PDB file of C-alpha atoms in Angstrom:
ATOM      1  CA  MET A  98      88.013 107.705  47.602  1.00 93.00           C
ATOM      2  CA  PHE A  99      88.437 106.484  50.744  1.00 97.00           C
ATOM      3  CA  ARG A 100      85.857 107.552  53.845  1.00 98.00           C
ATOM      4  CA  ILE A 101      84.904 105.787  56.765  1.00 98.00           C
ATOM      5  CA  GLU A 102      81.740 106.445  59.058  1.00 97.00           C
ATOM      6  CA  VAL A 103      80.485 105.093  62.186  1.00 97.00           C
ATOM      7  CA  ASP A 104      77.222 105.781  63.994  1.00 94.00           C
ATOM      8  CA  ASN A 105      74.904 103.965  66.851  1.00 93.00           C
ATOM      9  CA  LEU A 106      77.800 103.458  68.858  1.00 94.00           C
ATOM     10  CA  GLY A 107      77.442 101.182  71.992  1.00 92.00           C
ATOM     11  CA  TRP A 108      78.585  98.324  74.322  1.00 92.00           C
ATOM     12  CA  ILE A 109      77.020  94.698  72.834  1.00 85.00           C
ATOM     13  CA  ASP A 110      74.088  95.079  75.086  1.00 83.00           C
ATOM     14  CA  MET A 111      73.454  98.804  74.149  1.00 73.00           C
ATOM     15  CA  ARG A 112      73.220  99.652  78.050  1.00 71.00           C
ATOM     16  CA  LYS A 113      74.854 103.121  78.233  1.00 69.00           C
ATOM     17  CA  ASP A 114      76.170 102.191  81.524  1.00 76.00           C
ATOM     18  CA  ASN A 115      77.614  98.662  80.690  1.00 87.00           C
ATOM     19  CA  CYS A 116      81.278  99.038  82.565  1.00 90.00           C
ATOM     20  CA  GLU A 117      82.308  95.570  82.083  1.00 91.00           C
ATOM     21  CA  ASP A 118      82.216  95.410  78.444  1.00 92.00           C
ATOM     22  CA  LEU A 119      85.648  96.549  76.676  1.00 94.00           C
ATOM     23  CA  CYS A 120      84.716  96.142  73.214  1.00 93.00           C
ATOM     24  CA  LEU A 121      82.887  99.141  71.348  1.00 95.00           C
ATOM     25  CA  HIS A 122      80.560  98.191  68.536  1.00 95.00           C
ATOM     26  CA  GLY A 123      78.648 100.360  65.874  1.00 95.00           C
ATOM     27  CA  TYR A 124      77.385 100.402  62.548  1.00 96.00           C
ATOM     28  CA  VAL A 125      80.415 101.297  60.028  1.00 98.00           C
ATOM     29  CA  THR A 126      80.154 102.513  56.671  1.00 98.00           C
ATOM     30  CA  VAL A 127      83.002 102.456  54.611  1.00 98.00           C
ATOM     31  CA  TYR A 128      83.189 104.109  51.139  1.00 98.00           C
ATOM     32  CA  ILE A 129      86.159 102.818  48.586  1.00 98.00           C
ATOM     33  CA  GLY A 130      86.165 103.998  45.224  1.00 96.00           C
ATOM     34  CA  LYS A 131      82.932 103.776  44.167  1.00 95.00           C
ATOM     35  CA  ARG A 132      81.896 101.048  46.495  1.00 96.00           C
ATOM     36  CA  LYS A 133      79.839 101.122  49.898  1.00 97.00           C
ATOM     37  CA  LEU A 134      80.382  98.752  52.655  1.00 97.00           C
ATOM     38  CA  ALA A 135      78.311  98.489  55.858  1.00 97.00           C
ATOM     39  CA  TYR A 136      78.437  96.373  58.818  1.00 97.00           C
ATOM     40  CA  LYS A 137      77.547  96.254  62.295  1.00 96.00           C
ATOM     41  CA  ALA A 138      81.022  95.828  63.583  1.00 96.00           C
ATOM     42  CA  THR A 139      83.396  95.797  66.839  1.00 96.00           C
ATOM     43  CA  VAL A 140      84.463  99.235  66.335  1.00 97.00           C
ATOM     44  CA  SER A 141      87.290  99.326  68.837  1.00 97.00           C
ATOM     45  CA  ALA A 142      88.940  96.542  67.134  1.00 97.00           C
ATOM     46  CA  THR A 143      88.577  98.118  63.568  1.00 97.00           C
ATOM     47  CA  ALA A 144      89.972 101.317  65.256  1.00 98.00           C
ATOM     48  CA  LEU A 145      93.356  99.359  65.954  1.00 97.00           C
ATOM     49  CA  TYR A 146      93.460  97.747  62.723  1.00 97.00           C
ATOM     50  CA  LEU A 147      93.144 100.941  60.543  1.00 98.00           C
ATOM     51  CA  LEU A 148      96.066 102.215  63.010  1.00 98.00           C
ATOM     52  CA  LYS A 149      97.957  99.113  62.291  1.00 97.00           C
ATOM     53  CA  SER A 150      97.262  99.631  58.676  1.00 97.00           C
ATOM     54  CA  LEU A 151      99.038 103.031  58.389  1.00 97.00           C
ATOM     55  CA  THR A 152     102.279 101.263  58.826  1.00 96.00           C
ATOM     56  CA  GLU A 153     101.649  97.512  57.767  1.00 96.00           C
ATOM     57  CA  ASP A 154     100.283  96.014  54.959  1.00 97.00           C
ATOM     58  CA  HIS A 155      97.187  94.186  55.530  1.00 97.00           C
ATOM     59  CA  ILE A 156      96.259  91.321  53.292  1.00 97.00           C
ATOM     60  CA  ILE A 157      92.560  90.394  52.814  1.00 96.00           C
ATOM     61  CA  TYR A 158      91.546  87.313  54.831  1.00 90.00           C
ATOM     62  CA  LYS A 159      95.046  86.744  55.893  1.00 90.00           C
ATOM     63  CA  ASP A 160      94.512  88.281  59.244  1.00 82.00           C
ATOM     64  CA  ASN A 161      91.346  89.675  61.143  1.00 88.00           C
ATOM     65  CA  GLN A 162      88.888  91.375  58.853  1.00 94.00           C
ATOM     66  CA  MET A 163      88.980  95.119  58.772  1.00 97.00           C
ATOM     67  CA  LEU A 164      85.375  95.514  60.166  1.00 97.00           C
ATOM     68  CA  PRO A 165      85.054  92.234  62.467  1.00 96.00           C
ATOM     69  CA  CYS A 166      81.679  91.148  63.957  1.00 93.00           C
ATOM     70  CA  CYS A 167      83.662  90.404  66.924  1.00 91.00           C
ATOM     71  CA  GLY A 168      86.935  90.663  68.994  1.00 86.00           C
ATOM     72  CA  PHE A 169      86.216  88.977  72.324  1.00 82.00           C
ATOM     73  CA  CYS A 170      89.833  87.933  73.237  1.00 92.00           C
ATOM     74  CA  LEU A 171      92.436  90.277  73.636  1.00 95.00           C
ATOM     75  CA  ILE A 172      96.212  88.724  73.549  1.00 96.00           C
ATOM     76  CA  ALA A 173      98.847  90.439  75.151  1.00 97.00           C
ATOM     77  CA  ASP A 174     102.350  90.262  74.419  1.00 97.00           C
ATOM     78  CA  ASP A 175     104.886  89.890  77.267  1.00 96.00           C
ATOM     79  CA  LYS A 176     105.590  93.732  77.330  1.00 97.00           C
ATOM     80  CA  LEU A 177     101.964  94.745  76.998  1.00 97.00           C
ATOM     81  CA  GLU A 178     102.882  96.758  74.197  1.00 97.00           C
ATOM     82  CA  ASN A 179     101.150  95.014  71.554  1.00 97.00           C
ATOM     83  CA  VAL A 180      97.912  93.068  71.122  1.00 97.00           C
ATOM     84  CA  VAL A 181      96.547  90.065  68.874  1.00 95.00           C
ATOM     85  CA  ILE A 182      92.678  90.043  68.488  1.00 94.00           C
ATOM     86  CA  SER A 183      90.778  87.159  68.008  1.00 91.00           C
ATOM     87  CA  GLY A 184      87.130  86.513  67.219  1.00 87.00           C
ATOM     88  CA  CYS A 185      84.938  84.805  64.894  1.00 88.00           C
ATOM     89  CA  PRO A 186      85.416  84.679  61.209  1.00 89.00           C
ATOM     90  CA  ASN A 187      82.426  87.045  60.295  1.00 93.00           C
ATOM     91  CA  GLY A 188      82.907  90.361  58.893  1.00 95.00           C
ATOM     92  CA  ILE A 189      84.095  92.617  55.907  1.00 97.00           C
ATOM     93  CA  ASP A 190      87.624  92.959  54.933  1.00 97.00           C
ATOM     94  CA  TRP A 191      89.681  94.329  52.186  1.00 98.00           C
ATOM     95  CA  SER A 192      93.557  94.931  51.533  1.00 98.00           C
ATOM     96  CA  VAL A 193      95.848  97.792  52.235  1.00 98.00           C
ATOM     97  CA  LEU A 194      98.788  97.721  50.756  1.00 98.00           C
ATOM     98  CA  HIS A 195     101.560 100.676  51.079  1.00 98.00           C
ATOM     99  CA  LYS A 196     103.473 101.682  47.750  1.00 96.00           C
ATOM    100  CA  GLY A 197     105.845 104.748  48.509  1.00 95.00           C
ATOM    101  CA  GLU A 198     103.577 107.700  49.794  1.00 96.00           C
ATOM    102  CA  THR A 199     100.334 105.995  48.387  1.00 98.00           C
ATOM    103  CA  VAL A 200      98.022 103.233  49.757  1.00 98.00           C
ATOM    104  CA  GLN A 201      96.360 100.911  47.515  1.00 98.00           C
ATOM    105  CA  LEU A 202      93.031  99.647  48.856  1.00 98.00           C
ATOM    106  CA  ILE A 203      91.843  96.285  47.225  1.00 98.00           C
ATOM    107  CA  LEU A 204      88.251  94.806  47.511  1.00 97.00           C
ATOM    108  CA  GLU A 205      87.156  91.499  47.474  1.00 94.00           C
ATOM    109  CA  ASP A 206      86.054  91.741  44.143  1.00 95.00           C
ATOM    110  CA  GLY A 207      89.184  92.818  42.691  1.00 95.00           C
ATOM    111  CA  SER A 208      88.582  96.889  42.669  1.00 96.00           C
ATOM    112  CA  GLU A 209      91.223  99.043  43.509  1.00 97.00           C
ATOM    113  CA  THR A 210      91.412 102.501  44.958  1.00 98.00           C
ATOM    114  CA  VAL A 211      94.855 104.332  45.221  1.00 98.00           C
ATOM    115  CA  LEU A 212      95.301 107.381  47.868  1.00 97.00           C
ATOM    116  CA  SER A 213      97.793 109.317  49.366  1.00 98.00           C
ATOM    117  CA  LEU A 214      98.886 108.060  52.475  1.00 97.00           C
ATOM    118  CA  TYR A 215      98.493 111.317  54.106  1.00 97.00           C
ATOM    119  CA  GLU A 216      94.795 111.243  53.027  1.00 98.00           C
ATOM    120  CA  TYR A 217      94.438 107.508  54.034  1.00 98.00           C
ATOM    121  CA  LYS A 218      95.784 108.675  57.410  1.00 97.00           C
ATOM    122  CA  GLN A 219      93.599 111.621  58.225  1.00 97.00           C
ATOM    123  CA  GLU A 220      90.503 109.620  57.405  1.00 98.00           C
ATOM    124  CA  VAL A 221      91.893 106.920  59.569  1.00 98.00           C
ATOM    125  CA  PHE A 222      92.536 109.537  62.458  1.00 98.00           C
ATOM    126  CA  GLN A 223      89.212 110.696  62.457  1.00 98.00           C
ATOM    127  CA  PHE A 224      87.775 107.071  62.873  1.00 98.00           C
ATOM    128  CA  VAL A 225      89.940 106.363  65.690  1.00 98.00           C
ATOM    129  CA  ASP A 226      89.461 109.772  67.577  1.00 98.00           C
ATOM    130  CA  LYS A 227      85.773 109.314  67.490  1.00 98.00           C
ATOM    131  CA  ILE A 228      85.982 105.880  68.894  1.00 98.00           C
ATOM    132  CA  GLU A 229      88.223 107.109  71.696  1.00 98.00           C
ATOM    133  CA  LYS A 230      86.292 109.958  72.201  1.00 97.00           C
ATOM    134  CA  PHE A 231      83.097 107.479  73.012  1.00 95.00           C
ATOM    135  CA  TYR A 232      85.460 105.671  75.531  1.00 96.00           C
ATOM    136  CA  LYS A 233      86.639 108.765  77.130  1.00 95.00           C
ATOM    137  CA  PHE A 234      82.753 110.148  77.754  1.00 93.00           C
ATOM    138  CA  SER A 235      81.573 106.835  78.745  1.00 93.00           C
ATOM    139  CA  LEU A 236      81.809 105.295  82.326  1.00 92.00           C
ATOM    140  CA  PRO A 237      85.050 104.111  83.290  1.00 93.00           C
ATOM    141  CA  ARG A 238      85.613 100.140  82.085  1.00 94.00           C
ATOM    142  CA  ILE A 239      85.728  97.650  84.901  1.00 95.00           C
ATOM    143  CA  LEU A 240      88.700  95.799  84.235  1.00 94.00           C
ATOM    144  CA  PRO A 241      88.617  92.003  84.419  1.00 93.00           C
ATOM    145  CA  THR A 242      90.188  90.363  87.564  1.00 95.00           C
ATOM    146  CA  ASP A 243      91.768  87.859  85.261  1.00 95.00           C
ATOM    147  CA  GLU A 244      95.179  88.753  84.599  1.00 97.00           C
ATOM    148  CA  PHE A 245      95.042  87.602  81.312  1.00 97.00           C
ATOM    149  CA  ASP A 246      92.011  89.276  80.222  1.00 96.00           C
ATOM    150  CA  ARG A 247      93.202  92.356  82.068  1.00 96.00           C
ATOM    151  CA  ASN A 248      96.782  92.536  80.454  1.00 97.00           C
ATOM    152  CA  GLY A 249      94.993  92.063  76.931  1.00 97.00           C
ATOM    153  CA  TYR A 250      93.055  95.413  77.345  1.00 97.00           C
ATOM    154  CA  ILE A 251      96.050  97.294  78.959  1.00 97.00           C
ATOM    155  CA  ALA A 252      98.024  96.099  75.940  1.00 98.00           C
ATOM    156  CA  PHE A 253      95.173  96.978  73.376  1.00 97.00           C
ATOM    157  CA  TRP A 254      95.577 100.844  74.759  1.00 98.00           C
ATOM    158  CA  ASN A 255      99.085 100.648  74.877  1.00 98.00           C
ATOM    159  CA  GLU A 256      99.271  99.717  71.371  1.00 98.00           C
ATOM    160  CA  TRP A 257      96.539 102.146  70.372  1.00 98.00           C
ATOM    161  CA  HIS A 258      98.184 105.128  71.695  1.00 97.00           C
ATOM    162  CA  ARG A 259     101.569 104.386  70.467  1.00 97.00           C
ATOM    163  CA  ARG A 260     100.281 103.904  66.876  1.00 97.00           C
ATOM    164  CA  ARG A 261      98.200 107.015  67.177  1.00 97.00           C
ATOM    165  CA  THR A 262     100.974 109.025  67.893  1.00 94.00           C
ATOM    166  CA  GLU A 263     103.657 107.864  65.775  1.00 84.00           C
ATOM    167  CA  LYS A 264     104.714 110.144  62.667  1.00 65.00           C
TER     168      LYS A 264
END
C-alpha cells in the first residue's frame, strides 16, 4: 500500500498573501505498507521529487529527502529545463526502485512494499495536482529580481510540467 496525504498547506510564515514565498509547506502523511510517516515538509519540493521518482530510482539518503524540511535553493540548468533543489539535511526519506511495471518502496528500517507503477503514478499525481491547485488558487508569486533565483523557480515549474505530462 502507498498513500500520501497533505493538509495545512501554506507559506512558511502561514500568511495567506505572502506572494514572495515560492515554496509551499504542509503536513504530509505517507502510508507505505503498514508504516505511517508524518512530517511538516516543503511540499513543493516533495511533489517534484515524487514526479522524478516516476521514471528514476531514488536511493534513500543519496539525494534530497522525499519529505524535505526545506528546499530554499533552486538551481536551474542552462536551458531552464531541470532544477536541483538544495536544502538542509532534515526530513524523511525512503528508496523508490523500479522493476519493470512495479515500484519497490524501501524504508529506513528495511521494510519493503511493492506496488504497480500504475498505482504509484496515480497516487503521485493526486498529490502533485493538489499542490499545483494550491498555487493556482493563491495570489501570484512575485519572482525574485535576482536572475539565479528567478531562473531556479522557472526551471522548477518547467521540469514539473514536463514530468507531469510525460506518459
